[in-house]
CSV table of C-alpha atoms in Angstrom, one decimal:
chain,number,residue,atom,x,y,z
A,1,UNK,CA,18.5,-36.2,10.1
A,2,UNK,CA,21.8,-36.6,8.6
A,3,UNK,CA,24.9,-35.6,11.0
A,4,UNK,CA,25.6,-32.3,9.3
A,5,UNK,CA,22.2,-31.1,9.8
A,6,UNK,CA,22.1,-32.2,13.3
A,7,UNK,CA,25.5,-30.7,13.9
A,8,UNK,CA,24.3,-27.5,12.3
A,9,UNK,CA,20.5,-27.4,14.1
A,10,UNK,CA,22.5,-27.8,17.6
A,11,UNK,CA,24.7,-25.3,16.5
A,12,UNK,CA,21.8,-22.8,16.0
A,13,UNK,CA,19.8,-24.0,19.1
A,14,UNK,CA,22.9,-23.1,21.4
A,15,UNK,CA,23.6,-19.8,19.5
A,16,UNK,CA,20.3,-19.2,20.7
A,17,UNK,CA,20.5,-20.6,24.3
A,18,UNK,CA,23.3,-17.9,24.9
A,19,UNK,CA,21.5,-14.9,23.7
A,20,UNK,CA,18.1,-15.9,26.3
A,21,UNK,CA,20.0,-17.4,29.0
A,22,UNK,CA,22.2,-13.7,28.7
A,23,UNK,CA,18.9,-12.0,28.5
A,24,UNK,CA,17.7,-13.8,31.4
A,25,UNK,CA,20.6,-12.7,33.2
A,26,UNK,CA,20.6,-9.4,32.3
A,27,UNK,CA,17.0,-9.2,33.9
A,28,UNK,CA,18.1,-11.2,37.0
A,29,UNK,CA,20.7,-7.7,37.6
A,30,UNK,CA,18.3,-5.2,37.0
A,31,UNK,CA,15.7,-6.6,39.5
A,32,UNK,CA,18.5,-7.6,42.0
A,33,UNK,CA,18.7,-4.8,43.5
A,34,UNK,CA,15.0,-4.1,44.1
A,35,UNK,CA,13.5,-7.2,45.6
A,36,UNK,CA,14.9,-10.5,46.7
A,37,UNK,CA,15.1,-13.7,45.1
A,38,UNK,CA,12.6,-15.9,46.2
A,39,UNK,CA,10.4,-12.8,44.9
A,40,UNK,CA,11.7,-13.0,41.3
A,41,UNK,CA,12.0,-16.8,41.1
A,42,UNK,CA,8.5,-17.6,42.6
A,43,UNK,CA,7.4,-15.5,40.6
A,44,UNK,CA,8.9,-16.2,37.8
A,45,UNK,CA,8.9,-20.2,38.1
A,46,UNK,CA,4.9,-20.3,38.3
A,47,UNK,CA,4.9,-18.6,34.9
A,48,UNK,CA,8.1,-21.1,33.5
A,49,UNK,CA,5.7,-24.0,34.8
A,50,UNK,CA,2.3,-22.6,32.8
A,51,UNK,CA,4.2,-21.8,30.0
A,52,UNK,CA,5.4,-25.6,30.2
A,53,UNK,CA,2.1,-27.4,31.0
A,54,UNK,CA,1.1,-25.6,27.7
A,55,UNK,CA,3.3,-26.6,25.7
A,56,UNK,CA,3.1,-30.6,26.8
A,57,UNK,CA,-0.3,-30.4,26.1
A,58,UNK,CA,0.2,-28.7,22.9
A,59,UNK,CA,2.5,-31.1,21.8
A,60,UNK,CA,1.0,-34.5,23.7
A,61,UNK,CA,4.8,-34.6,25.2
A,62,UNK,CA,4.8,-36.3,28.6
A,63,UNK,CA,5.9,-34.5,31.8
A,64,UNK,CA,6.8,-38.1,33.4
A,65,UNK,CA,10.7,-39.5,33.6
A,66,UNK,CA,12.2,-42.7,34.3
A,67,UNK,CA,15.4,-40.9,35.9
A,68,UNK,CA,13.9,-39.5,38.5
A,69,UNK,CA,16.8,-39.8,40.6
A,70,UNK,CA,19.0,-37.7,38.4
A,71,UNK,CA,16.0,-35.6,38.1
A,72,UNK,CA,16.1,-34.9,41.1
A,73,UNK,CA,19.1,-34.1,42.0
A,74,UNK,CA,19.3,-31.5,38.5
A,75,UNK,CA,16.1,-30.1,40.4
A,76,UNK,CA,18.1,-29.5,43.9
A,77,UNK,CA,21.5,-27.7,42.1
A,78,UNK,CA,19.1,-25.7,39.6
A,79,UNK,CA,17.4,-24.1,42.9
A,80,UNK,CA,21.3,-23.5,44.2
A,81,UNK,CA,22.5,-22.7,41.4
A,82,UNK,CA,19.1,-19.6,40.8
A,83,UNK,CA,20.5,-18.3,44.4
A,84,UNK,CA,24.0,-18.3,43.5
A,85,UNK,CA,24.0,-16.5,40.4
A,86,UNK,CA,21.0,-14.0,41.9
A,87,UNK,CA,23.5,-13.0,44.8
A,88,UNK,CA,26.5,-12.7,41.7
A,89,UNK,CA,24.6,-10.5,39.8
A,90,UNK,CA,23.6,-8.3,42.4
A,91,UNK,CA,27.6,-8.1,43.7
A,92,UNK,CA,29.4,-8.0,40.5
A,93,UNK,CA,29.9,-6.1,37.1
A,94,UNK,CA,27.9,-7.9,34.7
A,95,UNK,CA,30.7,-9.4,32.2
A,96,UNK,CA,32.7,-11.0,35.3
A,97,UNK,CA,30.4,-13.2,36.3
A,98,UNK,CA,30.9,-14.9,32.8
A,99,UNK,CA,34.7,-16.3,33.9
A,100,UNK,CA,32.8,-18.1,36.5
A,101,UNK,CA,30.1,-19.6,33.8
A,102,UNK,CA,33.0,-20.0,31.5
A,103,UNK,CA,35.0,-21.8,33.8
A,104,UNK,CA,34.3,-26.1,33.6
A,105,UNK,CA,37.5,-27.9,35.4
A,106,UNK,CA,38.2,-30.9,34.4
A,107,UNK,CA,41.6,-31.6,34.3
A,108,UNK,CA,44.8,-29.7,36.3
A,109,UNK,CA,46.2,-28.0,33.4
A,110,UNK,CA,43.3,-26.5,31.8
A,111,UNK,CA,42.0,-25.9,35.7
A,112,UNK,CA,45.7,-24.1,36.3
A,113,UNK,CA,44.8,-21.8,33.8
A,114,UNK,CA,41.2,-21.1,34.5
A,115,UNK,CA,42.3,-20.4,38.1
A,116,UNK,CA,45.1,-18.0,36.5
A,117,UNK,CA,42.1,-16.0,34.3
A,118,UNK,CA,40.1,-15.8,38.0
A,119,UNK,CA,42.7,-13.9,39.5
A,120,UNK,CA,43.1,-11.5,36.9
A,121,UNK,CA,39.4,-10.2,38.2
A,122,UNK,CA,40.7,-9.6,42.0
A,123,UNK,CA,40.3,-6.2,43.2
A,124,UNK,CA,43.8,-4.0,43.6
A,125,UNK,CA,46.0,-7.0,43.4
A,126,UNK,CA,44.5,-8.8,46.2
A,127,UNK,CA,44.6,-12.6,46.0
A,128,UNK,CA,41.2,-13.0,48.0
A,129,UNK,CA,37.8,-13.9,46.8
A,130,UNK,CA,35.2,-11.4,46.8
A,131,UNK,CA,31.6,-12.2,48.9
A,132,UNK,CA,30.0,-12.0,45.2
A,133,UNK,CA,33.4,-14.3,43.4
A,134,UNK,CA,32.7,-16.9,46.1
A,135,UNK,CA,28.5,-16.5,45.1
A,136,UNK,CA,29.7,-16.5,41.4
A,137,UNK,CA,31.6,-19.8,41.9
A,138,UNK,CA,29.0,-21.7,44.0
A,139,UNK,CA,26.7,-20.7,41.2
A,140,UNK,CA,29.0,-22.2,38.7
A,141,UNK,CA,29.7,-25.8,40.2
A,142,UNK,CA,25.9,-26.2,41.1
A,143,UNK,CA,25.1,-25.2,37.6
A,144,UNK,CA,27.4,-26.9,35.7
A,145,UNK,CA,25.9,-30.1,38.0
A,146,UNK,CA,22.3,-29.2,36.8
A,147,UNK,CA,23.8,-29.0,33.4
A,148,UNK,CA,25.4,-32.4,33.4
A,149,UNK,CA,22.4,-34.2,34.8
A,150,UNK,CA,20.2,-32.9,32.2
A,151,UNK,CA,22.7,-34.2,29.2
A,152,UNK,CA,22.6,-37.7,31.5
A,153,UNK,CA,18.6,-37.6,30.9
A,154,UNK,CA,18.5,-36.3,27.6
A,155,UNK,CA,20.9,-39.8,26.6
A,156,UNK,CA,18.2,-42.2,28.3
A,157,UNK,CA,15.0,-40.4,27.4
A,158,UNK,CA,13.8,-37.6,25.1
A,159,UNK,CA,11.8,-35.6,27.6
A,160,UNK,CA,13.0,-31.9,27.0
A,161,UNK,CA,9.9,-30.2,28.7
A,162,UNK,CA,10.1,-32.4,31.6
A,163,UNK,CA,13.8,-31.0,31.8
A,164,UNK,CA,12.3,-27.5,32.5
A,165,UNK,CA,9.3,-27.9,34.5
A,166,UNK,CA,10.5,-30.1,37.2
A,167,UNK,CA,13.5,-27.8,38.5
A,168,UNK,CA,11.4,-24.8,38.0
A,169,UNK,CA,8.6,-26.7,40.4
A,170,UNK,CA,11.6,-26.9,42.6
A,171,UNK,CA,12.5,-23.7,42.5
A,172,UNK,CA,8.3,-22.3,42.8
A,173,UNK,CA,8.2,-24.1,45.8
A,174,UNK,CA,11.5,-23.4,47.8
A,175,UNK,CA,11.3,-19.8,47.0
A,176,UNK,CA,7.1,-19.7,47.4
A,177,UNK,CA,8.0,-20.7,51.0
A,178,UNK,CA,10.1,-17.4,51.7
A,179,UNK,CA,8.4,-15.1,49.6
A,180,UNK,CA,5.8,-14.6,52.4
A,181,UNK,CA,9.2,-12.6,54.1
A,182,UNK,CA,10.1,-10.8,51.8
A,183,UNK,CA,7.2,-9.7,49.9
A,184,UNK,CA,7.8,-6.1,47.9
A,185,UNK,CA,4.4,-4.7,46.2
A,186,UNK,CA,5.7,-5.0,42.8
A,187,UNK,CA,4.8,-2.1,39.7
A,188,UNK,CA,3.2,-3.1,36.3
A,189,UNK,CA,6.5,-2.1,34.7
A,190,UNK,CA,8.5,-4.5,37.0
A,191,UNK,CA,6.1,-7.5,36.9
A,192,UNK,CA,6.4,-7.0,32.7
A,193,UNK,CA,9.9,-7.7,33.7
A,194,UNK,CA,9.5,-10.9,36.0
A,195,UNK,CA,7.4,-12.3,32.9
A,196,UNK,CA,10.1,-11.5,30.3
A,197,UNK,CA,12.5,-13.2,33.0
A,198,UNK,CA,10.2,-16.1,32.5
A,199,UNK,CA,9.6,-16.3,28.9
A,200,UNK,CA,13.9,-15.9,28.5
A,201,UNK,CA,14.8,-18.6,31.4
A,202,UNK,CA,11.7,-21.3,29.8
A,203,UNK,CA,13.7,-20.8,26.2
A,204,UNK,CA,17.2,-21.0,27.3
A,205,UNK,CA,16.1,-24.1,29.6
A,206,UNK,CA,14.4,-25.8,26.4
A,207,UNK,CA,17.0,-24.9,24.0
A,208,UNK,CA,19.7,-25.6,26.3
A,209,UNK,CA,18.1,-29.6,26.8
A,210,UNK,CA,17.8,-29.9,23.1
A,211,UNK,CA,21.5,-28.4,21.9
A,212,UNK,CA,23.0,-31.0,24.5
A,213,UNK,CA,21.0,-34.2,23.1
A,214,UNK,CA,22.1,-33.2,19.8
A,215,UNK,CA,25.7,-32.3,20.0
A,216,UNK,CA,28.5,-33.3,21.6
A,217,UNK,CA,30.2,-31.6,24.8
A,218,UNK,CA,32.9,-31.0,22.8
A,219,UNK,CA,31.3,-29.0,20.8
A,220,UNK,CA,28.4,-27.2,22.6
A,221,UNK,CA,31.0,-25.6,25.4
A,222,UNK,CA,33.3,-23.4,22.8
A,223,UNK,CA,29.8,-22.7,21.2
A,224,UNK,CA,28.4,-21.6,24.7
A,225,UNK,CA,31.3,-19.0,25.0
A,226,UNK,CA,28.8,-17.1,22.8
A,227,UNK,CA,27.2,-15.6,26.1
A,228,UNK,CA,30.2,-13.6,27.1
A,229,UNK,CA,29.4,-11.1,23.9
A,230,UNK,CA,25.8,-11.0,24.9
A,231,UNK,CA,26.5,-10.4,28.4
A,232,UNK,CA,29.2,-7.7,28.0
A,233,UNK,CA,26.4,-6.0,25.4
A,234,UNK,CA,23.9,-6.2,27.9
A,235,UNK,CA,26.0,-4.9,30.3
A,236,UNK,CA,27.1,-2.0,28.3
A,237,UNK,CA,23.9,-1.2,26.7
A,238,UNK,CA,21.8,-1.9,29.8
A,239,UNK,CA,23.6,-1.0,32.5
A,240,UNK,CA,26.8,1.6,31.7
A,241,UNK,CA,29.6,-1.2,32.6
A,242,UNK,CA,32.1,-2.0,30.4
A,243,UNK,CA,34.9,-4.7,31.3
A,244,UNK,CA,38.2,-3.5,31.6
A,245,UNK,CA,41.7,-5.2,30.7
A,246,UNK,CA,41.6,-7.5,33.7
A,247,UNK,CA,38.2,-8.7,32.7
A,248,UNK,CA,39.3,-9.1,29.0
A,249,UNK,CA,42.2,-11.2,30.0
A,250,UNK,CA,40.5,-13.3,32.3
A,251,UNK,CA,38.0,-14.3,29.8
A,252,UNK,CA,40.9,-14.9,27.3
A,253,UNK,CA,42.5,-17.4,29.8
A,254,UNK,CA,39.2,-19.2,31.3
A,255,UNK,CA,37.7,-19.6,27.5
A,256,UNK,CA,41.2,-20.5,26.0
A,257,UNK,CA,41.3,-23.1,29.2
A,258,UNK,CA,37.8,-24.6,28.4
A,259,UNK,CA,38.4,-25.1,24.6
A,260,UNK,CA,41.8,-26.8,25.8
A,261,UNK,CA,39.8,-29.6,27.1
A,262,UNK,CA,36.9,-29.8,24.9
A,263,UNK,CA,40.0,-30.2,22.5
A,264,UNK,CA,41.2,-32.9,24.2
A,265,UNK,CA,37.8,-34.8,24.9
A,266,UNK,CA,37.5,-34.1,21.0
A,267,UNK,CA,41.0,-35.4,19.8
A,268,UNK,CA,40.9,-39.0,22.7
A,269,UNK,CA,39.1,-41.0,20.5
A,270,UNK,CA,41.9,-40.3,17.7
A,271,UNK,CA,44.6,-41.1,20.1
A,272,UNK,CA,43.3,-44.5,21.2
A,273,UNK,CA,42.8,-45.9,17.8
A,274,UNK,CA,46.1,-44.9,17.5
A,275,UNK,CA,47.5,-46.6,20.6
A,276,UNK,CA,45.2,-49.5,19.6
């Protein structure tokens, strides 16, 4: 596959990976405030896990890794990261949780900024975090952890399927051993949600492993931005909220602050040859 096409297949795999993983989301806030995690992702994981066991066997793909250290740990901060963003969905206005997504630190500047588009989400002025912000930013650092362990194994070995059912085995099991707890009796109507949920979360986890092995950080994370239109339609469409000024703004600075550094990761190997 020449690099164009590549460039342009990773292109269209994240541009998918957006509009799941935002469907996915969208699904996590509508059964948030019904029934408690580990009911949704036990649930949800069992079917993520089938739905992957069929595909390896359709495909004679491997479910086996050599990293299983970094496997493991993506495995540990997925489960973190499914609580964290359950507990920001069911707290905040849909859209807002994106500037938390959105926002990858790296570097002081492009941090200074992001930080600058956070606050432009505090209630009334007030320079505090929210219960849900502080939910909505655990969520973020744990995820964007998961995240960079899976690009980490997709360099040393192609296993993309792998990449979804072992954290989603992590997740069965840590949530399968509270659900006895918190147990709802669930409708047909709800449980056709939990397997949408499923379906969404197992193509956004596949797509997401494939866009990363085949395109640079640089440019998958301004690509990734794509979410915030899905979300705030979602959230519009789905659940009355649209995001006001403050929300606008913030996304403006966070995004603008992310495509700053992917910028600068883009334009360092120009600027050594230079120096050289």
């Amino acid at each position: 596959m020449t690099v164009s096409r590549t460039a342009l297949v990773g292109a269209g795999l994240v541009a998918l990976y957006t509009g799941a993983i935002a469907a996915a989301d969208g699904i996590t806030k509508l059964v948030a405030g019904s029934y408690a995690a580990p009911q949704l992702f036990a649930l949800s994981s069992g079917l993520v896990i089938l739905l992957s066991l069929g595909a390896a066997r359709k495909s004679g793909e491997g479910l086996r890794v050599r990293s299983r250290g970094a496997m493991a740990l993506r495995s540990v901060l997925t489960v973190l990261a499914a609580i964290g963003f359950f507990q920001a969905f069911r707290l905040l206005p849909f859209a807002d949780v994106f500037l938390f997504i959105a926002l990858v630190p790296a570097v002081w500047a492009a941090l200074t900024v992001g930080v600058v588009g956070l606050l432009c989400l505090m209630p009334a002025g007030r320079m505090t975090f929210d219960i849900g912000h502080l939910w909505a930013l655990f969520a973020a650092l744990t995820g964007t952890g998961s995240m960079v362990a899976a690009r980490y194994i997709a360099r040393v070995e192609r296993v993309p399927l792998a990449q979804v059912f072992w954290p989603n085995l992590a997740v069965m099991i840590c949530m399968g051993v509270a659900l006895p707890f918190v147990w709802q009796p669930m409708p047909l109507a709800d449980l056709g949600w939990v397997a949408a949920y499923a379906l969404f979360l197992f193509a956004a986890r596949w797509l997401s492993v494939e866009a990363l092995r085949l395109l640079p950080a640089y440019v998958a994370t301004p690509l990734m931005n794509l979410q915030f239109v899905w979300m705030v339609a979602i959230g519009w469409f789905g659940f009355g909220e649209l995001p006001g000024a403050a929300t606008l703004l913030g996304v403006t600075l966070v995004v603008g602050s992310s495509m700053w550094l992917v910028a600068d990761e883009a334009l360092l190997p120009a600027r050594r040859t230079a120096q050289a």
